[in-house]
Coordinates of C-alpha atoms in Angstrom, one line a residue:
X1 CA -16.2 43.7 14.4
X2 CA -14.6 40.9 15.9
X3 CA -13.4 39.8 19.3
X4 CA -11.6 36.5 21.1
X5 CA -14.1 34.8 23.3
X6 CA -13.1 32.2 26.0
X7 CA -15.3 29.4 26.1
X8 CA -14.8 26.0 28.6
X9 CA -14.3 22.4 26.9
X10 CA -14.6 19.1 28.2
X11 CA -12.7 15.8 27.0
X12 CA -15.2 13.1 26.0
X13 CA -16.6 11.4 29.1
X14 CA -16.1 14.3 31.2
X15 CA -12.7 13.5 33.2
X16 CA -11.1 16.7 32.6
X17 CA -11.4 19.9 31.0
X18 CA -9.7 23.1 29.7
X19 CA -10.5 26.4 28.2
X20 CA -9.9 27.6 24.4
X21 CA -10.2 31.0 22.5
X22 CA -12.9 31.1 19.5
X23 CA -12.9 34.5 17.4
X24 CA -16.7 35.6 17.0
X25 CA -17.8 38.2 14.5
X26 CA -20.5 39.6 12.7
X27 CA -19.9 39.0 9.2
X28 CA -20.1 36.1 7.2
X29 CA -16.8 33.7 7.1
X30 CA -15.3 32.8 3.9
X31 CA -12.6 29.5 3.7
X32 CA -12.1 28.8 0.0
X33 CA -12.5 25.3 -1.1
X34 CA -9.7 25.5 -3.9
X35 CA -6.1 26.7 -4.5
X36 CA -5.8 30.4 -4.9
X37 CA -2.0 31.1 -5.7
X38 CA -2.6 32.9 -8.7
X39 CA -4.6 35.6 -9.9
X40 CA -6.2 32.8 -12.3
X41 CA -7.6 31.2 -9.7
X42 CA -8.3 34.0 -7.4
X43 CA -11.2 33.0 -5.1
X44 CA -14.3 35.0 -5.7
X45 CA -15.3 36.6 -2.4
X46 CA -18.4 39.4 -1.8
X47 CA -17.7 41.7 0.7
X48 CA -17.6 42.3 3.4
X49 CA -16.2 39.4 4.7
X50 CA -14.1 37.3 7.6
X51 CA -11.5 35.8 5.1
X52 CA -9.6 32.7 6.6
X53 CA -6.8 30.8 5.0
X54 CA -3.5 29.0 5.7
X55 CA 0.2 29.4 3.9
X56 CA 1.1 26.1 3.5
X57 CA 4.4 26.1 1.2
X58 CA 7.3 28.9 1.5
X59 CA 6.7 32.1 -0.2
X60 CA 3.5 31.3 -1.1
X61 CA 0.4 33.9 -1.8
X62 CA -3.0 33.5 -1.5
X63 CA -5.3 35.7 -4.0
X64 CA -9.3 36.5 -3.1
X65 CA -11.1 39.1 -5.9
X66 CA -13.7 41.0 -5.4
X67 CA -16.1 43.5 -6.9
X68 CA -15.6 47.1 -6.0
X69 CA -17.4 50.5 -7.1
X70 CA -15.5 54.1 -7.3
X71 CA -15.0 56.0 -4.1
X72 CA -15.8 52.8 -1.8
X73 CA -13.3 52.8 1.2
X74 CA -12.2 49.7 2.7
X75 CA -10.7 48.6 5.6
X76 CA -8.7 45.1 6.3
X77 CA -7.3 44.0 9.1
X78 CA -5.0 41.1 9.6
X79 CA -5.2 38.5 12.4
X80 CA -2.1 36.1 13.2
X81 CA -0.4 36.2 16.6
X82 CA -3.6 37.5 18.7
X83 CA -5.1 33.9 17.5
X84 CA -1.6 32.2 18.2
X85 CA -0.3 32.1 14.5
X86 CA 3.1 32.7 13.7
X87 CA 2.4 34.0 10.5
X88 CA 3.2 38.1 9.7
X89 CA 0.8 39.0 7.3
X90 CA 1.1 41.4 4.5
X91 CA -2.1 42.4 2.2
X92 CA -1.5 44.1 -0.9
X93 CA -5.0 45.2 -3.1
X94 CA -4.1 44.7 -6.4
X95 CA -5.9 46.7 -9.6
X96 CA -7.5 44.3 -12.5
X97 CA -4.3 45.0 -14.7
X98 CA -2.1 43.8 -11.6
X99 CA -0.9 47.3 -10.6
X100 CA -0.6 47.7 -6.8
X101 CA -3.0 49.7 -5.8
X102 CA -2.2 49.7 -1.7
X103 CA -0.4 47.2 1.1
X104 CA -0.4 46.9 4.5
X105 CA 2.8 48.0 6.7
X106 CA 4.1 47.1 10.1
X107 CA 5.3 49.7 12.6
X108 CA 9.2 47.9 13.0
X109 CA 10.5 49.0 16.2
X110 CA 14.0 49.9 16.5
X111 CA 16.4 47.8 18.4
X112 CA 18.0 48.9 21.4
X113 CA 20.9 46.5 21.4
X114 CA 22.8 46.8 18.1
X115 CA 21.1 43.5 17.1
X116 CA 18.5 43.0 14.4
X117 CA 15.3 44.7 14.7
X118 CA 12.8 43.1 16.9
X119 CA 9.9 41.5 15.2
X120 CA 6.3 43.8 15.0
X121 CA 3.7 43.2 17.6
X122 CA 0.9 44.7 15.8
X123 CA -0.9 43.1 13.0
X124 CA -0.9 44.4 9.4
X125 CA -3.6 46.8 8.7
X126 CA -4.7 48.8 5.9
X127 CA -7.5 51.6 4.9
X128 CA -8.0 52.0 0.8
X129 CA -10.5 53.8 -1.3
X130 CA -11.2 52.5 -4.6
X131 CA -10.4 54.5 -7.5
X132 CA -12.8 53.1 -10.6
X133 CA -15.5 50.2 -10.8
X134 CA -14.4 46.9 -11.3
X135 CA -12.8 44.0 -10.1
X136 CA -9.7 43.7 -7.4
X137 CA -7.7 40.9 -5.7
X138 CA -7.0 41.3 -2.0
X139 CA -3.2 39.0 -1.6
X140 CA -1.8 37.4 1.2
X141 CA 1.6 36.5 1.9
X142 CA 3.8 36.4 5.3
X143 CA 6.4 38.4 5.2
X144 CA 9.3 36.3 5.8
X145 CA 7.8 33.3 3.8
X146 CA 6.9 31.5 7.0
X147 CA 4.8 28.6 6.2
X148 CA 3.2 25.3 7.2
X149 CA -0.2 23.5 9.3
X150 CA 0.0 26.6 11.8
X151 CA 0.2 29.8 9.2
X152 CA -3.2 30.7 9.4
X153 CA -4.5 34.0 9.0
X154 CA -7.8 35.9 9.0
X155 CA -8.3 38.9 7.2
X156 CA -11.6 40.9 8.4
X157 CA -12.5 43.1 5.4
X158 CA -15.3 45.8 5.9
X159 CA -16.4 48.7 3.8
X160 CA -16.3 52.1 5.5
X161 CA -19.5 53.9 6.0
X162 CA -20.2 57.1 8.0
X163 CA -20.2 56.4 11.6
X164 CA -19.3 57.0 14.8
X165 CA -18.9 55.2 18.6
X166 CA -20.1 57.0 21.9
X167 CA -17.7 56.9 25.2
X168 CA -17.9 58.0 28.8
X169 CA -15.6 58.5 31.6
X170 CA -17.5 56.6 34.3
X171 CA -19.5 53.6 34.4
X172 CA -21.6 54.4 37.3
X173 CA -23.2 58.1 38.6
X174 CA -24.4 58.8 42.3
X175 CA -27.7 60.9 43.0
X176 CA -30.7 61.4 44.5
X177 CA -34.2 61.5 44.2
X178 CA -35.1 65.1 42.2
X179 CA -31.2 65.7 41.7
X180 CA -29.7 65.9 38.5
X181 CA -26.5 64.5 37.9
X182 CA -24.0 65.4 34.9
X183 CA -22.5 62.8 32.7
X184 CA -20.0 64.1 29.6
X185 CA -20.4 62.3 26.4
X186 CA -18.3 61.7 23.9
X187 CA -18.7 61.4 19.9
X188 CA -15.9 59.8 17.1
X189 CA -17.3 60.9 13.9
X190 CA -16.0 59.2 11.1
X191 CA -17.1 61.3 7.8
X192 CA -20.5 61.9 10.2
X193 CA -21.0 65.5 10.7
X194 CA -25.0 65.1 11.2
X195 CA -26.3 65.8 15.2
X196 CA -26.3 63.0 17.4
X197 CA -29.5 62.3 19.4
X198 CA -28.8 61.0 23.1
X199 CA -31.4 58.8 25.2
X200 CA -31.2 56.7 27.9
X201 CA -32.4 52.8 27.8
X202 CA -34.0 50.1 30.7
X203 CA -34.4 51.5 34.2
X204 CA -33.7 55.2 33.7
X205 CA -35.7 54.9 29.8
X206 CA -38.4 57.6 31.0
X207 CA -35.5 60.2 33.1
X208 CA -36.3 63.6 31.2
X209 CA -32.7 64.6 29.9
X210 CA -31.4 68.0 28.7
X211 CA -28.5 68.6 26.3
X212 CA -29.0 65.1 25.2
X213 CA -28.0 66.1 21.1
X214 CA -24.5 65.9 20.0
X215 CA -24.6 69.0 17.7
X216 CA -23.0 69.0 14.3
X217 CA -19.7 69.0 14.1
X218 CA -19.5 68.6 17.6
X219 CA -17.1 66.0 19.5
X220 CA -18.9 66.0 23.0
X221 CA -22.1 67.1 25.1
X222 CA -22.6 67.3 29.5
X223 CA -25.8 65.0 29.5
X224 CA -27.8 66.1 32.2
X225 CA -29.8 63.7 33.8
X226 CA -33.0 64.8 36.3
X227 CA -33.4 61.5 38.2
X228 CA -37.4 61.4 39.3
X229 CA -38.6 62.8 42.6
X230 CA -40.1 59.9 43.5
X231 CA -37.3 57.3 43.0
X232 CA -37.1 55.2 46.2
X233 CA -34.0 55.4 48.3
X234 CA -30.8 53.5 47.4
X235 CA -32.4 52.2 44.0
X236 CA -29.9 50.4 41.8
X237 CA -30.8 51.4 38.3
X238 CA -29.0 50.1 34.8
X239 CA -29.3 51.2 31.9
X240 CA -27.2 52.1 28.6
X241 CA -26.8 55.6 26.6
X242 CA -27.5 55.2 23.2
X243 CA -26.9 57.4 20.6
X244 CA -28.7 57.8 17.3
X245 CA -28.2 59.6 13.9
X246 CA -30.0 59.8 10.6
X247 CA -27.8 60.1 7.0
X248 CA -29.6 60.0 3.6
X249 CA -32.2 58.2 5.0
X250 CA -30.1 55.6 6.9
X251 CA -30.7 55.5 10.9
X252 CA -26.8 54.8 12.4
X253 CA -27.6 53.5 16.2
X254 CA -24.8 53.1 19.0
X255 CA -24.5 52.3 22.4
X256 CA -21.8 54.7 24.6
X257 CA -18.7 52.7 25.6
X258 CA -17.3 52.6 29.1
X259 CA -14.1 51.0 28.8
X260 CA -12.1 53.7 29.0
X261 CA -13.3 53.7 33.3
X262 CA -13.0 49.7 33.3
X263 CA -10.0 49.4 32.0
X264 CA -8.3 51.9 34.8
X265 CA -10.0 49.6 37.7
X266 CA -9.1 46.3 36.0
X267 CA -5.4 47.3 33.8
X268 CA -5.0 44.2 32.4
X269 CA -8.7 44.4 30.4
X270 CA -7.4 43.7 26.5

């Protein structure tokens, strides 16, 4: 995953200073070092990967080829005006014999006025599964032609793996001392039907839970947590839910969301 961070600059010497947006992620970066407007010269990329280039003439398309196996799903997301390019981005995955094998789409609204259609908002996107062993080249191209110093892009390209993300409704609970309080927890599977094994971390890591296991094929469980009988009055305890799950041998960890609660107290969270 990725994410826009805001960090503070200063000039040289100190006498003023602004702020700037850097986008962090977890996966290696990849700017080719050579032109890449052919499938000749495709840039050899391994996945997955935070793939960052520029359009510089009109029409121009950039190619990047990688090695894939049968039955590996990918995802690739485009990123252009949420890092303040103009660029629209289409991604096409194109077979070794130059077949197209999937593209990205935009979701074109439709005008109100009469006039042209308004321009997307969203970024291109697209999810593929890979059909036979072999190589494929991931293109790039805007999809008006735009051009020039500012058409950047970044393409984040991950392989899709059974998983799944945790979220709650609340982001704090009230009790006290011998209570238990209930907490409803929520499970996305994605092509993760294994149980999901709940447990509380820092100041509330030795609470004794019940119904703290996501069963199989389930989508939810009420978490109920016995707070201790001697917890002092008015204790201010933090901690995290994480949730855990084992597949072929692989342990899948994740810690429960609460954005969902944030967001409603502060709407203008991104």
């Amino acid at each position: 995953t990725a994410s826009l961070q805001l960090v503070a600059l200063k000039s040289p010497g100190g006498r003023s200073s602004s702020f700037a947006s850097i986008l962090v992620g977890d996966t290696e970066d990849f700017v080719t070092s050579q032109p890449n407007h052919s499938p000749a010269a495709s840039a050899r990329v391994e996945l997955p990967a935070n793939i960052s280039g520029r359009l510089t003439a009109p029409g121009i398309c950039n190619f990047y080829r990688f090695t894939g196996k049968k039955g590996d799903r990918l995802s690739l997301r485009a990123r252009t005006r949420s890092v303040a390019s103009p660029a629209m981005l289409v991604m096409r995955i194109l077979k070794k014999d130059g077949a197209k094998l999937a593209e990205s789409k935009f979701a074109i609204p439709e005008s109100k006025t009469g006039d042209a259609n308004p321009i997307p908002d969203e970024e291109g996107s697209l999810d593929v599964t890979l059909p036979s062993d072999g190589d494929y080249d991931i293109v790039a191209e805007d999809l008006d032609g735009a051009s020039g110093t500012s058409a950047v892009y970044r393409q984040e390209v991950r392989q899709l793996r059974p998983e799944f993300t945790l979220s709650v409704h609340t982001d704090k609970l009230n009790g006290t001392s011998g209570a238990t309080v209930h907490l409803k927890v929520k499970a996305t599977r994605r092509d993760l039907d294994v149980p999901i094994l709940l447990s509380l971390t820092d100041d509330a890591a030795s609470f004794a839970l019940k119904n703290q296991t996501i069963s199989k094929g389930k989508a939810e469980t009420d978490l109920e947590i016995a707070l201790p009988k001697d917890l002092p009055a008015n204790p201010l305890c933090s901690f995290t839910i994480q949730g855990r799950a084992i597949l072929a041998g692989r342990e899948i960890v994740q810690t429960a969301s609460t954005a969902a609660p944030l967001k409603k107290l502060f709407p203008r969270l991104p």
